[in-house]
Amino acid sequence: MIGASNMLELWRIPSNKLLFGTSKFIKGSRQLPQRAFYPIMCLCKEIQTTTAEKIMGASYIPETKFKKEIKVKVNETMKIEGIGAFQKLPMVMPSIDIIQSAIRKSKKVSATKGIANIAKRERNRGAKQLDALMKELAVPLRTYTENFPNKNHLHPYERSLIELTLGDGNYEEVLLKVNNLRKKVTSVGKEHASLCAKSLTKKEAEERLNEGIKRVEETYYRERKAVDDLLDIAKTLRAMPVVDLETPTLSLVGAPNVGKSSLVRILSTGKPEICNYPFTTRGILMGHIVVNYQRFQVTDTPGVLKRLDEERNNLEKLTLAVLTHLPTAVLYVHDLTGECGTSASDQFTTYMEIKERFSNHLWIDVVSKCDILPESPSSFITEDLAADNSDLARYRLFGPEGAIRVSVKSGLGLDELKQKVHNMLISQSARIKSEIIDPERAATTS
């Protein structure tokens, strides 16, 4: 977020040639040939600071008139940030820590020195403590709302991560609640500080101070859950893997349980969970490959099933977001053994759809678990074996044309796969460099 700030603005002075070429300098002005005299001016915005309240004299007097805030107009076509915004999020304190710290600091505030009258001194102390309590709560809340990024200014990939991981609209809703909490605490704090400042006796000032503290605490505790929700959001987003857009990236794609995570462990430093149930991968997992001093990225994505986009869950949408918004190469994994829980027919349909949708990506097909792949692949009761589809019939036996047959258990085909992956990532690196040099040409060819 970009806030408005007071900035010193100086008008540029004309060049020396214009000022001194044929003109004569006169104190406070400059003379141009056959021209009138113009006073030399330096225009600037006055740098001012305003506070919500002021301690003046021996009592607390709230300031009721505020100067109109000068706002800097931000260009609506703001440049979209690069990936990495989640690592810049401010540290959010637990809500209980914020209120306890605020109470502790406000109690240390004493009355202005030199006030002899007991009643005046007490109302001054009470008003200052309520003002301090209000500010100690409001300042961190304002910091959070101003320093968490506007979702619309994020890279499309990170915007998708927010929507799919947190739920559509939840991010903005939590930030709005935190900001509303700040406004309420500020309003209650100002109201009771003003009341305390108008006390006539020492006892009345003490009672109004205690009542004000109670009301501020009640207001904060009633809606402090929003702060803890924001803390959870910050933890979740910081845990997201950072993808370098200029580093070649390999994404493993396929149905659930086809062996993507096992291949990630073989190909990279990533150590994803490997279990035999659907959607083992519950997010985007990142690993790296280093070959001949070159560093590449590898992502393990959640499995994709045969269904319409509007019926997909958020895990499947994460996979599509990676392919849509990141310049990745694809390693598509197929399991023809019948053990993954998705029929060969359904895998074929999903594969053809994704291959057509992302045809501009560099691509390698892999048939996994070949050590247990039978001579005649098992069929599912849902498959229409009588259908006259030669492509499907061939797919059930061999997988896509040109697919590499591998087995993590026996090591079959892994050396060939590593070499092809390395060559593809080098090609991907060249493609990324060309896009950086000539993005318009890359956009037309992709």
Tab-separated table of C-alpha atoms in Angstrom:
chain	number	residue	atom	x	y	z
A	1	MET	CA	0.000	0.000	0.000
A	2	ILE	CA	1.176	3.504	-0.776
A	3	GLY	CA	0.195	6.193	1.685
A	4	ALA	CA	0.199	9.929	1.102
A	5	SER	CA	3.142	11.812	2.528
A	6	ASN	CA	4.155	15.446	2.812
A	7	MET	CA	6.931	16.093	0.311
A	8	LEU	CA	9.010	19.165	-0.302
A	9	GLU	CA	8.435	20.319	-3.899
A	10	LEU	CA	10.861	22.827	-5.430
A	11	TRP	CA	10.287	24.482	-8.790
A	12	ARG	CA	13.115	24.025	-11.175
A	13	ILE	CA	15.189	27.207	-11.713
A	14	PRO	CA	15.785	28.007	-15.399
A	15	SER	CA	19.189	27.291	-16.903
A	16	ASN	CA	22.188	29.489	-16.213
A	17	LYS	CA	22.122	30.712	-19.767
A	18	LEU	CA	18.608	32.047	-19.395
A	19	LEU	CA	19.313	33.583	-15.999
A	20	PHE	CA	22.678	35.094	-16.589
A	21	GLY	CA	23.160	35.338	-20.369
A	22	THR	CA	21.991	38.936	-20.851
A	23	SER	CA	20.115	39.560	-17.632
A	24	LYS	CA	21.162	41.598	-14.663
A	25	PHE	CA	20.666	40.209	-11.210
A	26	ILE	CA	18.771	42.436	-8.866
A	27	LYS	CA	18.273	41.533	-5.238
A	28	GLY	CA	15.065	39.516	-4.885
A	29	SER	CA	14.370	39.424	-8.611
A	30	ARG	CA	15.841	38.723	-12.033
A	31	GLN	CA	15.664	40.918	-15.145
A	32	LEU	CA	15.194	39.506	-18.641
A	33	PRO	CA	15.715	41.596	-21.793
A	34	GLN	CA	12.597	43.604	-22.689
A	35	ARG	CA	10.644	41.806	-20.017
A	36	ALA	CA	9.019	42.819	-16.757
A	37	PHE	CA	10.570	41.960	-13.424
A	38	TYR	CA	9.573	38.624	-11.916
A	39	PRO	CA	10.263	37.828	-8.270
A	40	ILE	CA	12.212	34.654	-7.666
A	41	MET	CA	9.947	32.211	-5.870
A	42	CYS	CA	10.475	28.884	-4.175
A	43	LEU	CA	7.165	27.093	-3.782
A	44	CYS	CA	6.812	24.241	-1.320
A	45	LYS	CA	4.216	22.445	0.702
A	46	GLU	CA	4.466	23.227	4.368
A	47	ILE	CA	5.360	20.170	6.359
A	48	GLN	CA	2.850	19.850	9.181
A	49	THR	CA	1.972	17.348	11.839
A	50	THR	CA	-1.395	17.116	13.543
A	51	THR	CA	-2.372	15.083	16.553
A	52	ALA	CA	-5.791	13.921	17.534
A	53	GLU	CA	-5.445	15.479	20.957
A	54	LYS	CA	-3.119	17.969	22.675
A	55	ILE	CA	-2.143	18.454	26.279
A	56	MET	CA	-2.268	22.230	26.678
A	57	GLY	CA	-1.585	24.103	29.857
A	58	ALA	CA	-2.848	22.184	32.845
A	59	SER	CA	-5.623	20.183	31.195
A	60	TYR	CA	-6.390	17.905	28.311
A	61	ILE	CA	-8.077	19.658	25.378
A	62	PRO	CA	-9.102	17.606	22.308
A	63	GLU	CA	-8.362	19.314	19.008
A	64	THR	CA	-11.583	19.684	17.064
A	65	LYS	CA	-10.304	21.369	13.924
A	66	PHE	CA	-8.059	19.438	11.595
A	67	LYS	CA	-6.249	20.655	8.552
A	68	LYS	CA	-7.431	19.039	5.363
A	69	GLU	CA	-5.215	16.091	4.611
A	70	ILE	CA	-3.256	16.398	1.393
A	71	LYS	CA	-3.408	13.169	-0.551
A	72	VAL	CA	-1.073	12.187	-3.327
A	73	LYS	CA	-2.989	10.876	-6.281
A	74	VAL	CA	-1.781	7.428	-7.196
A	75	ASN	CA	-1.681	6.432	-10.809
A	76	GLU	CA	-4.516	3.985	-11.291
A	77	THR	CA	-2.428	1.884	-13.659
A	78	MET	CA	-0.057	0.913	-10.864
A	79	LYS	CA	2.626	-1.546	-11.823
A	80	ILE	CA	1.866	-5.051	-10.617
A	81	GLU	CA	4.361	-6.257	-8.039
A	82	GLY	CA	6.643	-9.174	-8.700
A	83	ILE	CA	6.385	-12.402	-6.778
A	84	GLY	CA	7.657	-12.272	-3.204
A	85	ALA	CA	5.113	-9.928	-1.585
A	86	PHE	CA	4.206	-12.511	1.056
A	87	GLN	CA	7.715	-12.445	2.497
A	88	LYS	CA	7.375	-8.664	3.059
A	89	LEU	CA	4.263	-8.894	5.235
A	90	PRO	CA	4.513	-7.115	8.604
A	91	MET	CA	4.823	-9.200	11.755
A	92	VAL	CA	1.420	-9.380	13.452
A	93	MET	CA	1.331	-9.583	17.240
A	94	PRO	CA	-1.283	-11.804	18.933
A	95	SER	CA	-4.270	-9.716	19.990
A	96	ILE	CA	-3.746	-10.439	23.684
A	97	ASP	CA	-0.142	-9.210	23.500
A	98	ILE	CA	-1.238	-5.941	21.901
A	99	ILE	CA	-3.780	-5.093	24.608
A	100	GLN	CA	-1.528	-6.141	27.479
A	101	SER	CA	1.355	-4.072	26.127
A	102	ALA	CA	-0.956	-1.089	25.600
A	103	ILE	CA	-2.314	-1.237	29.164
A	104	ARG	CA	1.168	-1.612	30.629
A	105	LYS	CA	2.561	1.371	28.738
A	106	SER	CA	-0.439	3.623	29.343
A	107	LYS	CA	-0.255	3.120	33.124
A	108	LYS	CA	3.284	4.486	33.103
A	109	VAL	CA	2.084	7.829	31.722
A	110	SER	CA	2.103	10.537	34.374
A	111	ALA	CA	0.562	13.984	34.592
A	112	THR	CA	2.286	17.018	33.130
A	113	LYS	CA	4.840	18.407	35.555
A	114	GLY	CA	4.131	21.619	37.422
A	115	ILE	CA	0.388	21.216	37.969
A	116	ALA	CA	-0.236	22.125	41.598
A	117	ASN	CA	-4.006	21.708	41.680
A	118	ILE	CA	-4.863	18.095	42.575
A	119	ALA	CA	-8.051	17.950	40.490
A	120	LYS	CA	-6.338	19.420	37.429
A	121	ARG	CA	-3.379	17.088	37.837
A	122	GLU	CA	-5.596	14.021	38.093
A	123	ARG	CA	-7.737	14.870	35.102
A	124	ASN	CA	-4.589	15.627	33.115
A	125	ARG	CA	-3.107	12.254	34.062
A	126	GLY	CA	-6.325	10.392	33.270
A	127	ALA	CA	-6.764	12.034	29.891
A	128	LYS	CA	-3.150	11.345	28.929
A	129	GLN	CA	-3.393	7.678	29.980
A	130	LEU	CA	-6.573	7.141	27.950
A	131	ASP	CA	-4.953	8.869	24.982
A	132	ALA	CA	-1.883	6.644	25.308
A	133	LEU	CA	-4.004	3.480	25.617
A	134	MET	CA	-5.960	4.395	22.519
A	135	LYS	CA	-2.823	5.104	20.488
A	136	GLU	CA	-0.978	1.975	21.646
A	137	LEU	CA	-3.885	-0.050	20.264
A	138	ALA	CA	-4.590	1.980	17.142
A	139	VAL	CA	-1.027	2.359	15.839
A	140	PRO	CA	-0.273	-1.368	15.279
A	141	LEU	CA	-3.726	-1.912	13.789
A	142	ARG	CA	-3.125	0.925	11.343
A	143	THR	CA	0.305	-0.498	10.492
A	144	TYR	CA	-1.241	-3.835	9.572
A	145	THR	CA	-3.957	-2.399	7.350
A	146	GLU	CA	-1.494	-0.126	5.560
A	147	ASN	CA	1.278	-2.671	5.035
A	148	PHE	CA	-0.654	-5.740	3.955
A	149	PRO	CA	-0.714	-5.451	0.156
A	150	ASN	CA	-3.772	-4.653	-1.896
A	151	LYS	CA	-4.687	-7.955	-3.529
A	152	ASN	CA	-5.341	-6.240	-6.854
A	153	HIS	CA	-1.717	-5.049	-6.991
A	154	LEU	CA	-0.234	-8.520	-6.557
A	155	HIS	CA	1.121	-10.809	-9.247
A	156	PRO	CA	-1.764	-12.925	-10.650
A	157	TYR	CA	-0.169	-16.088	-9.240
A	158	GLU	CA	-0.026	-14.723	-5.689
A	159	ARG	CA	-3.513	-13.298	-6.094
A	160	SER	CA	-4.709	-16.794	-6.971
A	161	LEU	CA	-2.912	-18.231	-3.931
A	162	ILE	CA	-4.766	-15.797	-1.651
A	163	GLU	CA	-8.153	-16.605	-3.156
A	164	LEU	CA	-7.682	-20.380	-3.288
A	165	THR	CA	-5.899	-20.786	0.041
A	166	LEU	CA	-7.861	-18.328	2.173
A	167	GLY	CA	-11.169	-18.315	0.318
A	168	ASP	CA	-12.451	-15.657	-2.042
A	169	GLY	CA	-12.953	-12.362	-0.199
A	170	ASN	CA	-11.711	-13.570	3.196
A	171	TYR	CA	-8.412	-11.648	2.965
A	172	GLU	CA	-10.127	-8.314	2.332
A	173	GLU	CA	-12.803	-9.032	4.949
A	174	VAL	CA	-10.257	-9.629	7.720
A	175	LEU	CA	-8.318	-6.465	6.851
A	176	LEU	CA	-11.573	-4.502	6.879
A	177	LYS	CA	-12.465	-5.867	10.326
A	178	VAL	CA	-9.041	-4.904	11.685
A	179	ASN	CA	-9.447	-1.386	10.316
A	180	ASN	CA	-12.964	-1.100	11.788
A	181	LEU	CA	-11.606	-2.235	15.151
A	182	ARG	CA	-9.005	0.521	14.968
A	183	LYS	CA	-11.674	3.120	14.258
A	184	LYS	CA	-13.859	1.957	17.145
A	185	VAL	CA	-10.991	1.904	19.644
A	186	THR	CA	-9.928	5.366	18.508
A	187	SER	CA	-13.465	6.752	18.810
A	188	VAL	CA	-14.061	5.314	22.289
A	189	GLY	CA	-10.623	6.381	23.494
A	190	LYS	CA	-11.084	9.965	22.319
A	191	GLU	CA	-14.572	10.194	23.807
A	192	HIS	CA	-13.514	9.096	27.287
A	193	ALA	CA	-10.263	11.063	27.235
A	194	SER	CA	-12.339	14.163	26.531
A	195	LEU	CA	-14.744	13.330	29.363
A	196	CYS	CA	-11.868	12.760	31.747
A	197	ALA	CA	-10.381	16.132	30.803
A	198	LYS	CA	-13.611	17.851	31.873
A	199	SER	CA	-13.706	16.335	35.368
A	200	LEU	CA	-14.217	18.795	38.204
A	201	THR	CA	-12.782	16.766	41.077
A	202	LYS	CA	-10.006	14.251	41.668
A	203	LYS	CA	-12.520	11.498	42.408
A	204	GLU	CA	-14.500	12.205	39.263
A	205	ALA	CA	-11.328	12.118	37.156
A	206	GLU	CA	-10.338	8.744	38.650
A	207	GLU	CA	-13.810	7.306	38.027
A	208	ARG	CA	-13.845	8.501	34.430
A	209	LEU	CA	-10.350	7.125	33.854
A	210	ASN	CA	-11.367	3.681	35.119
A	211	GLU	CA	-14.581	3.774	33.116
A	212	GLY	CA	-12.688	4.825	29.982
A	213	ILE	CA	-10.136	2.026	30.330
A	214	LYS	CA	-12.952	-0.468	30.826
A	215	ARG	CA	-14.819	0.739	27.742
A	216	VAL	CA	-11.692	0.702	25.526
A	217	GLU	CA	-10.843	-2.824	26.692
A	218	GLU	CA	-14.403	-4.049	26.085
A	219	THR	CA	-14.405	-2.547	22.587
A	220	TYR	CA	-11.099	-4.174	21.746
A	221	TYR	CA	-11.874	-7.603	23.220
A	222	ARG	CA	-15.235	-7.751	21.462
A	223	GLU	CA	-13.602	-7.804	18.012
A	224	ARG	CA	-9.989	-8.786	18.680
A	225	LYS	CA	-10.482	-12.085	16.826
A	226	ALA	CA	-9.887	-10.161	13.596
A	227	VAL	CA	-6.289	-9.519	14.696
A	228	ASP	CA	-5.696	-13.215	15.374
A	229	ASP	CA	-7.277	-14.081	12.018
A	230	LEU	CA	-4.843	-11.675	10.354
A	231	LEU	CA	-1.978	-13.337	12.244
A	232	ASP	CA	-3.050	-16.733	10.850
A	233	ILE	CA	-3.286	-15.264	7.340
A	234	ALA	CA	0.233	-13.839	7.614
A	235	LYS	CA	1.612	-17.220	8.757
A	236	THR	CA	-0.166	-19.025	5.930
A	237	LEU	CA	1.010	-16.635	3.224
A	238	ARG	CA	4.617	-16.514	4.455
A	239	ALA	CA	4.718	-20.313	4.251
A	240	MET	CA	3.912	-20.175	0.540
A	241	PRO	CA	6.903	-21.171	-1.587
A	242	VAL	CA	8.562	-18.308	-3.415
A	243	VAL	CA	8.835	-18.871	-7.149
A	244	ASP	CA	11.524	-16.957	-9.021
A	245	LEU	CA	9.993	-15.934	-12.349
A	246	GLU	CA	13.414	-15.781	-13.983
A	247	THR	CA	14.439	-19.291	-12.906
A	248	PRO	CA	13.240	-22.195	-15.091
A	249	THR	CA	10.503	-24.140	-13.316
A	250	LEU	CA	9.245	-27.691	-13.791
A	251	SER	CA	5.676	-28.463	-12.671
A	252	LEU	CA	4.590	-32.050	-12.110
A	253	VAL	CA	0.948	-32.491	-13.112
A	254	GLY	CA	-1.427	-35.437	-13.201
A	255	ALA	CA	-4.256	-37.207	-11.401
A	256	PRO	CA	-4.002	-37.858	-7.630
A	257	ASN	CA	-1.719	-40.696	-6.521
A	258	VAL	CA	-0.049	-41.220	-9.900
A	259	GLY	CA	3.447	-40.808	-8.374
A	260	LYS	CA	4.181	-37.074	-8.780
A	261	SER	CA	5.521	-36.639	-5.245
A	262	SER	CA	7.822	-39.652	-5.588
A	263	LEU	CA	9.318	-38.187	-8.749
A	264	VAL	CA	9.792	-34.802	-7.061
A	265	ARG	CA	11.889	-36.530	-4.387
A	266	ILE	CA	13.954	-38.204	-7.111
A	267	LEU	CA	14.418	-35.133	-9.297
A	268	SER	CA	14.912	-32.391	-6.706
A	269	THR	CA	15.611	-31.379	-3.129
A	270	GLY	CA	11.885	-31.237	-2.367
A	271	LYS	CA	10.584	-33.736	0.199
A	272	PRO	CA	6.793	-33.876	-0.253
A	273	GLU	CA	4.553	-36.201	1.726
A	274	ILE	CA	3.947	-39.526	0.005
A	275	CYS	CA	0.748	-41.353	0.968
A	276	ASN	CA	-1.761	-43.535	-0.798
A	277	TYR	CA	-4.874	-41.369	-0.644
A	278	PRO	CA	-6.332	-38.663	-2.895
A	279	PHE	CA	-4.928	-35.138	-2.768
A	280	THR	CA	-1.850	-35.954	-0.709
A	281	THR	CA	-0.415	-32.689	-1.971
A	282	ARG	CA	-2.476	-30.033	-0.198
A	283	GLY	CA	-0.646	-27.053	-1.649
A	284	ILE	CA	2.193	-26.058	-3.940
A	285	LEU	CA	5.421	-27.780	-2.842
A	286	MET	CA	8.768	-26.494	-4.056
A	287	GLY	CA	12.096	-28.212	-4.636
A	288	HIS	CA	15.242	-27.372	-6.610
A	289	ILE	CA	17.516	-29.076	-9.113
A	290	VAL	CA	21.171	-28.126	-9.501
A	291	VAL	CA	22.894	-29.485	-12.599
A	292	ASN	CA	26.267	-28.227	-13.835
A	293	TYR	CA	26.017	-25.218	-11.504
A	294	GLN	CA	22.611	-24.305	-12.934
A	295	ARG	CA	19.695	-24.005	-10.507
A	296	PHE	CA	16.145	-24.941	-11.472
A	297	GLN	CA	12.837	-25.069	-9.594
A	298	VAL	CA	10.468	-28.027	-9.292
A	299	THR	CA	6.872	-27.782	-8.089
A	300	ASP	CA	4.636	-30.631	-7.000
A	301	THR	CA	0.999	-29.722	-7.631
A	302	PRO	CA	-2.268	-31.243	-6.335
A	303	GLY	CA	-3.906	-33.891	-8.505
A	304	VAL	CA	-6.407	-32.921	-11.181
A	305	LEU	CA	-9.586	-34.942	-11.792
A	306	LYS	CA	-11.926	-35.249	-14.737
A	307	ARG	CA	-14.572	-32.579	-14.205
A	308	LEU	CA	-15.623	-29.108	-15.285
A	309	ASP	CA	-13.678	-26.110	-14.003
A	310	GLU	CA	-16.628	-24.832	-11.967
A	311	GLU	CA	-16.764	-28.195	-10.167
A	312	ARG	CA	-13.065	-28.292	-9.255
A	313	ASN	CA	-11.963	-27.837	-5.660
A	314	ASN	CA	-9.404	-25.240	-4.616
A	315	LEU	CA	-6.551	-27.762	-4.699
A	316	GLU	CA	-7.159	-28.488	-8.367
A	317	LYS	CA	-7.497	-24.764	-9.056
A	318	LEU	CA	-4.063	-24.230	-7.490
A	319	THR	CA	-2.578	-26.529	-10.114
A	320	LEU	CA	-4.311	-24.643	-12.917
A	321	ALA	CA	-3.131	-21.333	-11.401
A	322	VAL	CA	0.484	-22.515	-11.576
A	323	LEU	CA	0.136	-23.446	-15.235
A	324	THR	CA	-1.772	-20.258	-16.053
A	325	HIS	CA	0.349	-17.631	-14.296
A	326	LEU	CA	3.872	-19.082	-14.123
A	327	PRO	CA	6.240	-19.723	-17.048
A	328	THR	CA	6.619	-23.411	-16.246
A	329	ALA	CA	7.587	-26.487	-18.179
A	330	VAL	CA	5.312	-29.487	-17.570
A	331	LEU	CA	6.115	-33.045	-16.518
A	332	TYR	CA	2.768	-34.834	-16.869
A	333	VAL	CA	2.581	-38.116	-14.960
A	334	HIS	CA	0.289	-40.984	-16.009
A	335	ASP	CA	-0.532	-44.133	-14.001
A	336	LEU	CA	-1.907	-47.011	-16.068
A	337	THR	CA	-1.693	-49.652	-13.307
A	338	GLY	CA	-5.208	-49.047	-12.009
A	339	GLU	CA	-3.888	-48.340	-8.494
A	340	CYS	CA	-4.179	-44.555	-8.334
A	341	GLY	CA	-7.973	-44.523	-8.144
A	342	THR	CA	-8.507	-42.707	-11.453
A	343	SER	CA	-9.279	-44.779	-14.536
A	344	ALA	CA	-7.086	-44.593	-17.612
A	345	SER	CA	-10.080	-43.239	-19.555
A	346	ASP	CA	-10.572	-40.378	-17.093
A	347	GLN	CA	-6.852	-39.653	-17.033
A	348	PHE	CA	-6.825	-39.559	-20.818
A	349	THR	CA	-9.747	-37.095	-20.962
A	350	THR	CA	-8.174	-34.789	-18.380
A	351	TYR	CA	-4.769	-35.036	-20.054
A	352	MET	CA	-6.106	-34.088	-23.488
A	353	GLU	CA	-7.963	-31.109	-22.015
A	354	ILE	CA	-4.952	-29.747	-20.114
A	355	LYS	CA	-2.545	-30.421	-22.974
A	356	GLU	CA	-4.747	-28.422	-25.332
A	357	ARG	CA	-5.285	-25.587	-22.831
A	358	PHE	CA	-1.575	-25.176	-22.106
A	359	SER	CA	-0.169	-26.150	-25.485
A	360	ASN	CA	2.423	-23.337	-25.349
A	361	HIS	CA	4.240	-24.967	-22.397
A	362	LEU	CA	7.284	-27.170	-22.850
A	363	TRP	CA	6.158	-30.712	-22.094
A	364	ILE	CA	7.335	-34.214	-21.112
A	365	ASP	CA	5.020	-37.204	-20.544
A	366	VAL	CA	5.879	-39.949	-18.059
A	367	VAL	CA	4.197	-43.303	-17.403
A	368	SER	CA	4.937	-44.163	-13.767
A	369	LYS	CA	5.024	-47.424	-11.739
A	370	CYS	CA	6.140	-49.448	-14.748
A	371	ASP	CA	7.581	-52.146	-12.456
A	372	ILE	CA	4.010	-53.209	-11.601
A	373	LEU	CA	2.375	-52.330	-14.897
A	374	PRO	CA	0.833	-55.591	-16.253
A	375	GLU	CA	0.917	-56.731	-19.847
A	376	SER	CA	-2.806	-56.070	-20.135
A	377	PRO	CA	-3.755	-53.016	-18.043
A	378	SER	CA	-6.714	-53.531	-15.715
A	379	SER	CA	-9.925	-51.788	-16.630
A	380	PHE	CA	-12.456	-49.992	-14.491
A	381	ILE	CA	-16.139	-50.819	-14.537
A	382	THR	CA	-16.797	-47.194	-15.517
A	383	GLU	CA	-14.729	-47.490	-18.697
A	384	ASP	CA	-16.450	-48.077	-22.011
A	385	LEU	CA	-14.141	-50.701	-23.481
A	386	ALA	CA	-16.354	-51.150	-26.516
A	387	ALA	CA	-15.978	-47.539	-27.569
A	388	ASP	CA	-14.263	-47.149	-30.911
A	389	ASN	CA	-11.456	-44.805	-29.832
A	390	SER	CA	-8.070	-45.859	-31.110
A	391	ASP	CA	-6.267	-43.069	-29.251
A	392	LEU	CA	-7.750	-44.168	-25.927
A	393	ALA	CA	-6.994	-47.816	-26.677
A	394	ARG	CA	-3.359	-46.972	-27.364
A	395	TYR	CA	-3.192	-44.727	-24.299
A	396	ARG	CA	-4.393	-47.538	-22.016
A	397	LEU	CA	-1.557	-49.743	-23.245
A	398	PHE	CA	1.358	-47.340	-23.652
A	399	GLY	CA	0.340	-43.887	-22.456
A	400	PRO	CA	0.803	-40.790	-24.665
A	401	GLU	CA	3.050	-41.030	-27.695
A	402	GLY	CA	6.687	-40.496	-26.733
A	403	ALA	CA	6.074	-40.960	-23.006
A	404	ILE	CA	9.023	-42.126	-20.858
A	405	ARG	CA	8.287	-45.270	-18.853
A	406	VAL	CA	9.773	-45.052	-15.363
A	407	SER	CA	9.790	-46.804	-12.008
A	408	VAL	CA	10.967	-45.088	-8.843
A	409	LYS	CA	11.267	-48.471	-7.117
A	410	SER	CA	13.465	-50.203	-9.724
A	411	GLY	CA	15.084	-47.087	-11.205
A	412	LEU	CA	13.782	-47.896	-14.696
A	413	GLY	CA	13.972	-44.884	-16.998
A	414	LEU	CA	15.056	-42.405	-14.316
A	415	ASP	CA	18.394	-41.532	-15.918
A	416	GLU	CA	16.690	-40.862	-19.249
A	417	LEU	CA	14.044	-38.772	-17.484
A	418	LYS	CA	16.628	-36.656	-15.623
A	419	GLN	CA	18.490	-35.935	-18.850
A	420	LYS	CA	15.313	-34.938	-20.720
A	421	VAL	CA	14.175	-32.768	-17.808
A	422	HIS	CA	17.548	-31.020	-17.735
A	423	ASN	CA	17.471	-30.361	-21.482
A	424	MET	CA	13.900	-29.047	-21.289
A	425	LEU	CA	14.755	-26.689	-18.420
A	426	ILE	CA	17.683	-25.304	-20.412
A	427	SER	CA	15.240	-24.617	-23.252
A	428	GLN	CA	12.901	-23.040	-20.727
A	429	SER	CA	15.728	-20.804	-19.520
A	430	ALA	CA	16.344	-19.583	-23.064
A	431	ARG	CA	12.642	-18.899	-23.502
A	432	ILE	CA	12.475	-16.865	-20.275
A	433	LYS	CA	15.476	-14.771	-21.319
A	434	SER	CA	13.890	-14.041	-24.686
A	435	GLU	CA	10.664	-12.965	-22.970
A	436	ILE	CA	12.589	-10.575	-20.731
A	437	ILE	CA	14.392	-9.065	-23.725
A	438	ASP	CA	11.331	-8.822	-25.964
A	439	PRO	CA	8.109	-9.329	-23.941
A	440	GLU	CA	5.820	-8.130	-26.765
A	441	ARG	CA	7.192	-10.664	-29.214
A	442	ALA	CA	6.992	-13.410	-26.589
A	443	ALA	CA	3.347	-12.566	-25.929
A	444	THR	CA	2.429	-12.890	-29.594
A	445	THR	CA	4.234	-16.190	-30.038
A	446	SER	CA	2.940	-17.844	-26.867
